[in-house]
GROMACS .gro file of C-alpha atoms in nm:
model
  320
    1MET     CA    1   0.000   0.000   0.000
    2SER     CA    2   0.293   0.237   0.051
    3GLY     CA    3   0.293   0.376  -0.303
    4LEU     CA    4  -0.085   0.428  -0.298
    5ILE     CA    5  -0.065   0.601   0.041
    6GLU     CA    6   0.202   0.840  -0.082
    7ARG     CA    7  -0.003   0.929  -0.390
    8ALA     CA    8  -0.315   0.987  -0.176
    9ARG     CA    9  -0.120   1.206   0.067
   10LYS     CA   10  -0.045   1.452  -0.212
   11LEU     CA   11  -0.415   1.487  -0.302
   12LYS     CA   12  -0.551   1.594   0.041
   13LYS     CA   13  -0.899   1.461  -0.034
   14THR     CA   14  -1.197   1.481   0.202
   15ILE     CA   15  -1.354   1.142   0.278
   16ALA     CA   16  -1.689   1.102   0.457
   17PHE     CA   17  -1.758   0.810   0.691
   18PRO     CA   18  -2.126   0.749   0.778
   19GLU     CA   19  -2.050   0.516   1.071
   20GLY     CA   20  -1.866   0.777   1.272
   21ASN     CA   21  -1.916   0.616   1.612
   22ASP     CA   22  -1.770   0.277   1.523
   23PRO     CA   23  -1.435   0.224   1.704
   24ARG     CA   24  -1.270   0.087   1.389
   25VAL     CA   25  -1.375   0.392   1.189
   26LEU     CA   26  -1.251   0.622   1.464
   27GLU     CA   27  -0.914   0.446   1.463
   28ALA     CA   28  -0.881   0.457   1.084
   29ALA     CA   29  -0.984   0.823   1.068
   30ALA     CA   30  -0.732   0.915   1.337
   31ARG     CA   31  -0.456   0.747   1.134
   32LEU     CA   32  -0.565   0.918   0.810
   33ALA     CA   33  -0.547   1.255   0.983
   34ARG     CA   34  -0.227   1.182   1.175
   35GLU     CA   35  -0.041   1.066   0.863
   36GLY     CA   36  -0.186   1.343   0.646
   37VAL     CA   37  -0.331   1.097   0.396
   38ALA     CA   38  -0.684   1.244   0.379
   39LYS     CA   39  -0.923   1.475   0.562
   40PRO     CA   40  -1.174   1.246   0.739
   41VAL     CA   41  -1.526   1.368   0.817
   42LEU     CA   42  -1.721   1.138   1.047
   43ILE     CA   43  -2.100   1.148   1.058
   44GLY     CA   44  -2.220   1.144   1.417
   45ALA     CA   45  -2.176   1.319   1.749
   46LYS     CA   46  -1.822   1.422   1.837
   47PRO     CA   47  -1.680   1.202   2.115
   48ALA     CA   48  -1.517   1.346   2.425
   49HIS     CA   49  -1.166   1.255   2.313
   50ALA     CA   50  -1.171   1.307   1.937
   51ALA     CA   51  -0.845   1.268   1.748
   52GLU     CA   52  -0.686   1.587   1.618
   53GLY     CA   53  -0.764   1.656   1.254
   54VAL     CA   54  -1.084   1.449   1.246
   55SER     CA   55  -1.406   1.644   1.180
   56PHE     CA   56  -1.753   1.540   1.296
   57VAL     CA   57  -2.094   1.634   1.155
   58ASP     CA   58  -2.426   1.559   1.326
   59PRO     CA   59  -2.690   1.551   1.049
   60ALA     CA   60  -2.974   1.670   1.274
   61GLY     CA   61  -2.793   1.994   1.357
   62SER     CA   62  -2.614   2.049   1.027
   63PRO     CA   63  -2.689   2.365   0.825
   64ARG     CA   64  -2.637   2.150   0.514
   65LEU     CA   65  -2.934   1.925   0.589
   66SER     CA   66  -3.194   2.126   0.397
   67ARG     CA   67  -2.966   2.150   0.093
   68TYR     CA   68  -2.901   1.775   0.100
   69ALA     CA   69  -3.273   1.701   0.138
   70ALA     CA   70  -3.344   1.918  -0.166
   71LEU     CA   71  -3.072   1.739  -0.362
   72TYR     CA   72  -3.212   1.399  -0.269
   73TYR     CA   73  -3.565   1.508  -0.358
   74GLU     CA   74  -3.445   1.630  -0.698
   75ARG     CA   75  -3.270   1.300  -0.766
   76ARG     CA   76  -3.558   1.078  -0.654
   77ARG     CA   77  -3.882   1.268  -0.712
   78ALA     CA   78  -3.937   1.086  -1.042
   79LYS     CA   79  -3.955   0.769  -0.832
   80GLY     CA   80  -4.237   0.916  -0.622
   81ILE     CA   81  -4.038   1.041  -0.323
   82THR     CA   82  -4.197   1.335  -0.135
   83GLN     CA   83  -4.012   1.633   0.010
   84MET     CA   84  -4.095   1.516   0.361
   85GLU     CA   85  -3.955   1.169   0.288
   86ALA     CA   86  -3.644   1.324   0.132
   87SER     CA   87  -3.588   1.532   0.446
   88GLU     CA   88  -3.617   1.222   0.665
   89ILE     CA   89  -3.383   1.013   0.445
   90ALA     CA   90  -3.120   1.288   0.427
   91ARG     CA   91  -3.087   1.273   0.808
   92ARG     CA   92  -2.973   0.911   0.796
   93PRO     CA   93  -2.595   0.896   0.834
   94LEU     CA   94  -2.550   0.659   0.539
   95TYR     CA   95  -2.740   0.893   0.307
   96PHE     CA   96  -2.600   1.211   0.462
   97ALA     CA   97  -2.245   1.092   0.384
   98SER     CA   98  -2.339   0.998   0.027
   99LEU     CA   99  -2.515   1.333  -0.019
  100MET     CA  100  -2.199   1.509   0.099
  101VAL     CA  101  -2.027   1.342  -0.196
  102GLY     CA  102  -2.314   1.411  -0.435
  103ALA     CA  103  -2.314   1.779  -0.335
  104GLY     CA  104  -1.937   1.812  -0.373
  105ASP     CA  105  -1.868   1.868  -0.002
  106ALA     CA  106  -1.665   1.545   0.015
  107ASP     CA  107  -1.456   1.374  -0.250
  108GLY     CA  108  -1.571   1.023  -0.159
  109SER     CA  109  -1.737   0.814   0.109
  110VAL     CA  110  -1.655   0.486   0.283
  111GLY     CA  111  -1.933   0.292   0.457
  112GLY     CA  112  -2.041  -0.063   0.533
  113ALA     CA  113  -1.860  -0.129   0.861
  114VAL     CA  114  -2.204  -0.151   1.023
  115ASN     CA  115  -2.450  -0.127   0.733
  116SER     CA  116  -2.503  -0.406   0.480
  117THR     CA  117  -2.364  -0.394   0.126
  118ALA     CA  118  -2.716  -0.359  -0.015
  119GLU     CA  119  -2.787  -0.056   0.206
  120THR     CA  120  -2.451   0.105   0.135
  121VAL     CA  121  -2.470   0.059  -0.242
  122ARG     CA  122  -2.832   0.177  -0.252
  123ALA     CA  123  -2.742   0.499  -0.072
  124ALA     CA  124  -2.456   0.560  -0.314
  125LEU     CA  125  -2.672   0.496  -0.620
  126HIS     CA  126  -2.953   0.721  -0.495
  127ALA     CA  127  -2.744   1.006  -0.353
  128VAL     CA  128  -2.430   1.008  -0.570
  129GLY     CA  129  -2.574   0.853  -0.884
  130PRO     CA  130  -2.413   0.673  -1.175
  131ASP     CA  131  -2.146   0.827  -1.393
  132PRO     CA  132  -2.327   0.945  -1.708
  133ARG     CA  133  -2.045   0.786  -1.911
  134ALA     CA  134  -2.101   0.445  -1.748
  135ARG     CA  135  -2.371   0.196  -1.840
  136LEU     CA  136  -2.323  -0.025  -1.535
  137VAL     CA  137  -2.212  -0.017  -1.172
  138SER     CA  138  -1.963  -0.297  -1.103
  139SER     CA  139  -1.675  -0.364  -0.866
  140VAL     CA  140  -1.301  -0.428  -0.865
  141PHE     CA  141  -1.055  -0.582  -0.621
  142ILE     CA  142  -0.689  -0.483  -0.619
  143MET     CA  143  -0.483  -0.794  -0.552
  144ALA     CA  144  -0.134  -0.747  -0.407
  145LEU     CA  145   0.061  -1.062  -0.491
  146ALA     CA  146   0.369  -1.207  -0.327
  147ASP     CA  147   0.536  -1.247  -0.669
  148ARG     CA  148   0.612  -0.894  -0.789
  149SER     CA  149   0.695  -1.020  -1.139
  150LEU     CA  150   0.323  -1.073  -1.200
  151GLY     CA  151   0.082  -0.802  -1.310
  152HIS     CA  152   0.218  -0.453  -1.246
  153ASN     CA  153   0.487  -0.495  -0.979
  154GLY     CA  154   0.273  -0.761  -0.814
  155LEU     CA  155  -0.054  -0.567  -0.837
  156MET     CA  156  -0.354  -0.684  -1.041
  157ALA     CA  157  -0.717  -0.578  -1.084
  158PHE     CA  158  -0.988  -0.848  -1.060
  159ALA     CA  159  -1.349  -0.783  -1.170
  160ASP     CA  160  -1.635  -0.823  -1.109
  161CYS     CA  161  -1.613  -1.008  -0.778
  162ALA     CA  162  -1.906  -0.851  -0.591
  163VAL     CA  163  -2.189  -0.691  -0.790
  164VAL     CA  164  -2.294  -0.824  -1.135
  165ILE     CA  165  -2.386  -1.191  -1.102
  166ASP     CA  166  -2.428  -1.309  -1.461
  167PRO     CA  167  -2.312  -1.040  -1.705
  168THR     CA  168  -2.420  -1.031  -2.068
  169PRO     CA  169  -2.154  -0.975  -2.336
  170MET     CA  170  -2.237  -0.603  -2.331
  171GLN     CA  171  -2.205  -0.593  -1.953
  172LEU     CA  172  -1.874  -0.782  -1.968
  173ALA     CA  173  -1.751  -0.512  -2.205
  174ASP     CA  174  -1.875  -0.243  -1.963
  175ILE     CA  175  -1.693  -0.413  -1.674
  176ALA     CA  176  -1.373  -0.438  -1.880
  177ILE     CA  177  -1.379  -0.068  -1.973
  178ALA     CA  178  -1.446   0.040  -1.612
  179THR     CA  179  -1.179  -0.193  -1.472
  180ALA     CA  180  -0.923  -0.074  -1.726
  181GLU     CA  181  -0.980   0.279  -1.600
  182SER     CA  182  -0.942   0.158  -1.240
  183THR     CA  183  -0.610   0.002  -1.338
  184ARG     CA  184  -0.492   0.335  -1.479
  185VAL     CA  185  -0.599   0.529  -1.170
  186LEU     CA  186  -0.512   0.285  -0.892
  187LEU     CA  187  -0.219   0.089  -1.034
  188ASN     CA  188  -0.081   0.392  -1.217
  189THR     CA  189  -0.010   0.191  -1.532
  190GLU     CA  190  -0.167   0.109  -1.867
  191PRO     CA  191  -0.409  -0.186  -1.851
  192ALA     CA  192  -0.350  -0.519  -2.021
  193VAL     CA  193  -0.699  -0.670  -2.000
  194ALA     CA  194  -0.765  -1.044  -2.021
  195LEU     CA  195  -1.121  -1.170  -2.071
  196LEU     CA  196  -1.107  -1.501  -1.887
  197SER     CA  197  -1.272  -1.829  -1.980
  198PHE     CA  198  -1.216  -2.205  -1.958
  199SER     CA  199  -1.112  -2.180  -2.324
  200THR     CA  200  -0.820  -2.009  -2.499
  201LYS     CA  201  -0.872  -1.892  -2.855
  202GLY     CA  202  -1.126  -2.155  -2.951
  203SER     CA  203  -0.985  -2.450  -2.757
  204GLY     CA  204  -1.330  -2.504  -2.603
  205LYS     CA  205  -1.674  -2.478  -2.761
  206HIS     CA  206  -1.969  -2.366  -2.550
  207PRO     CA  207  -2.220  -2.079  -2.527
  208GLU     CA  208  -2.026  -1.953  -2.222
  209VAL     CA  209  -1.718  -1.920  -2.443
  210ASP     CA  210  -1.923  -1.748  -2.712
  211ARG     CA  211  -2.032  -1.488  -2.457
  212VAL     CA  212  -1.669  -1.390  -2.387
  213VAL     CA  213  -1.583  -1.386  -2.758
  214GLU     CA  214  -1.879  -1.153  -2.819
  215ALA     CA  215  -1.763  -0.927  -2.533
  216LEU     CA  216  -1.424  -0.895  -2.705
  217ARG     CA  217  -1.592  -0.803  -3.032
  218ILE     CA  218  -1.793  -0.531  -2.856
  219LEU     CA  219  -1.480  -0.397  -2.685
  220GLN     CA  220  -1.287  -0.381  -3.011
  221ALA     CA  221  -1.567  -0.170  -3.157
  222ARG     CA  222  -1.625   0.052  -2.852
  223ALA     CA  223  -1.268   0.090  -2.725
  224PRO     CA  224  -1.034   0.019  -3.017
  225ASP     CA  225  -0.730   0.157  -2.832
  226LEU     CA  226  -0.776  -0.070  -2.529
  227ASN     CA  227  -0.514  -0.344  -2.493
  228VAL     CA  228  -0.752  -0.637  -2.445
  229ASP     CA  229  -0.765  -0.999  -2.552
  230GLY     CA  230  -0.981  -1.307  -2.498
  231GLU     CA  231  -1.098  -1.559  -2.455
  232LEU     CA  232  -0.801  -1.663  -2.239
  233GLN     CA  233  -0.762  -1.926  -1.970
  234ALA     CA  234  -0.617  -1.792  -1.646
  235ASP     CA  235  -0.276  -1.952  -1.696
  236ALA     CA  236  -0.252  -1.816  -2.049
  237ALA     CA  237  -0.336  -1.469  -1.917
  238VAL     CA  238  -0.076  -1.449  -1.640
  239CYS     CA  239   0.202  -1.695  -1.724
  240GLU     CA  240   0.435  -1.580  -2.004
  241ALA     CA  241   0.541  -1.928  -2.116
  242VAL     CA  242   0.182  -2.057  -2.126
  243GLY     CA  243   0.062  -1.739  -2.299
  244LYS     CA  244   0.318  -1.778  -2.577
  245SER     CA  245   0.218  -2.140  -2.623
  246LYS     CA  246  -0.160  -2.103  -2.613
  247ALA     CA  247  -0.204  -1.756  -2.764
  248PRO     CA  248   0.103  -1.676  -2.976
  249GLY     CA  249   0.115  -1.316  -3.091
  250SER     CA  250  -0.121  -1.188  -2.820
  251ARG     CA  251  -0.020  -0.856  -2.661
  252VAL     CA  252  -0.202  -0.954  -2.339
  253ALA     CA  253  -0.140  -1.327  -2.290
  254GLY     CA  254   0.121  -1.381  -2.023
  255ARG     CA  255   0.133  -1.015  -1.921
  256ALA     CA  256  -0.221  -0.932  -1.807
  257ASN     CA  257  -0.258  -0.695  -1.513
  258THR     CA  258  -0.639  -0.670  -1.537
  259LEU     CA  259  -0.851  -0.986  -1.520
  260VAL     CA  260  -1.219  -0.979  -1.617
  261PHE     CA  261  -1.394  -1.297  -1.509
  262PRO     CA  262  -1.693  -1.436  -1.702
  263ASN     CA  263  -1.930  -1.417  -1.403
  264LEU     CA  264  -1.946  -1.332  -1.035
  265ALA     CA  265  -1.913  -1.696  -0.922
  266SER     CA  266  -1.577  -1.747  -1.091
  267ALA     CA  267  -1.454  -1.399  -0.990
  268ASN     CA  268  -1.548  -1.435  -0.623
  269ILE     CA  269  -1.403  -1.785  -0.601
  270GLY     CA  270  -1.092  -1.678  -0.789
  271TYR     CA  271  -0.999  -1.380  -0.575
  272LYS     CA  272  -1.057  -1.574  -0.252
  273LEU     CA  273  -0.837  -1.863  -0.369
  274VAL     CA  274  -0.559  -1.623  -0.468
  275GLU     CA  275  -0.593  -1.453  -0.129
  276ARG     CA  276  -0.614  -1.763   0.090
  277LEU     CA  277  -0.396  -2.013  -0.098
  278GLY     CA  278  -0.165  -1.772  -0.279
  279GLY     CA  279  -0.095  -1.542   0.014
  280ALA     CA  280  -0.217  -1.230  -0.167
  281MET     CA  281  -0.375  -0.924  -0.006
  282ALA     CA  282  -0.722  -0.845  -0.144
  283ILE     CA  283  -0.800  -0.473  -0.126
  284GLY     CA  284  -1.161  -0.380  -0.196
  285PRO     CA  285  -1.411  -0.424  -0.342
  286PHE     CA  286  -1.433  -0.079  -0.494
  287LEU     CA  287  -1.740   0.035  -0.684
  288GLN     CA  288  -1.699   0.139  -1.046
  289GLY     CA  289  -1.943   0.340  -1.254
  290LEU     CA  290  -2.055   0.596  -0.995
  291ALA     CA  291  -2.029   0.969  -1.064
  292LYS     CA  292  -1.799   0.999  -0.759
  293PRO     CA  293  -1.642   0.730  -0.541
  294ALA     CA  294  -1.849   0.570  -0.266
  295ASN     CA  295  -1.716   0.240  -0.138
  296ASP     CA  296  -1.843  -0.048   0.069
  297LEU     CA  297  -1.668  -0.230   0.354
  298SER     CA  298  -1.714  -0.577   0.492
  299ARG     CA  299  -1.886  -0.570   0.830
  300GLY     CA  300  -1.596  -0.783   0.953
  301CYS     CA  301  -1.342  -0.521   0.845
  302SER     CA  302  -1.050  -0.403   1.056
  303ALA     CA  303  -0.934  -0.046   1.110
  304GLU     CA  304  -0.653  -0.117   0.862
  305ASP     CA  305  -0.906  -0.231   0.601
  306ILE     CA  306  -1.097   0.095   0.646
  307PHE     CA  307  -0.777   0.296   0.616
  308ASN     CA  308  -0.681   0.115   0.294
  309VAL     CA  309  -1.025   0.160   0.137
  310ALA     CA  310  -1.013   0.532   0.222
  311VAL     CA  311  -0.674   0.561   0.049
  312VAL     CA  312  -0.808   0.405  -0.270
  313THR     CA  313  -1.126   0.615  -0.252
  314ALA     CA  314  -0.910   0.927  -0.249
  315LEU     CA  315  -0.726   0.805  -0.559
  316GLN     CA  316  -1.052   0.716  -0.736
  317SER     CA  317  -1.174   1.074  -0.694
  318GLU     CA  318  -0.897   1.190  -0.929
  319ARG     CA  319  -1.067   1.021  -1.223
  320GLY     CA  320  -1.156   1.287  -1.475
   0.00000   0.00000   0.00000
């Protein structure tokens, strides 16, 4: 994480935390402020012994509440929300933090230490909204591998491990484009994107293979400058010798730093195996496709996990 932390420190971004009274959040926020990595704003009452550099906002007494309620009403009135309901929802810490981001008062938000993923993602979608350039909200894990010869100095992007269960070819293309951008922003390198399958270049015949082949065709039409190839088996994507053997002439095979799995089952299983059996660190998941970054935590997260997610959230906010 050291390189990411140093990059985030230079940005001085403001990150909102809806679960401001959780001890893990308090510890992570204190470290962010102490190390000058970000400006943490915690939603909730200020404790008696608050860490220096950590700000607190109580939604009920905030002068921003009416503005956030109006913003939420504007975003959701087409769905039948009333102004009274918008005012009530804006008071909720999860939504207040997301509305801070949506209003431009924070650069990103990090929640989910107490709230469920469904609640956290819903607040982000309703209050921050999707990026108008994105067709889909998906997720990415950054995997830090023990072998630094793999990926980009041992770092790889895996998608989509958490959100889209059974993507269509068009959605696979959307995930690949979003993850390539995450690779640029978070890994600070150009993406080499592998569309994974149980087949390499026609070695297997099945509708599931056809779906990946169609995703590649869509990508070549929509993003002709993207360095992407598929369908590739995992070993052909990451092992140079196997890549040369199975996909000779490919600019991605054997050197991929960005892996797009064919569905959520394979992606979720894959990242956990790499983490647990391969000794990698899994950082994330991070949401892709929102107008501004709003990320979800596991409810079993540690203070270090929260700190790391905040660092990446700060970097995500630099996306133009």
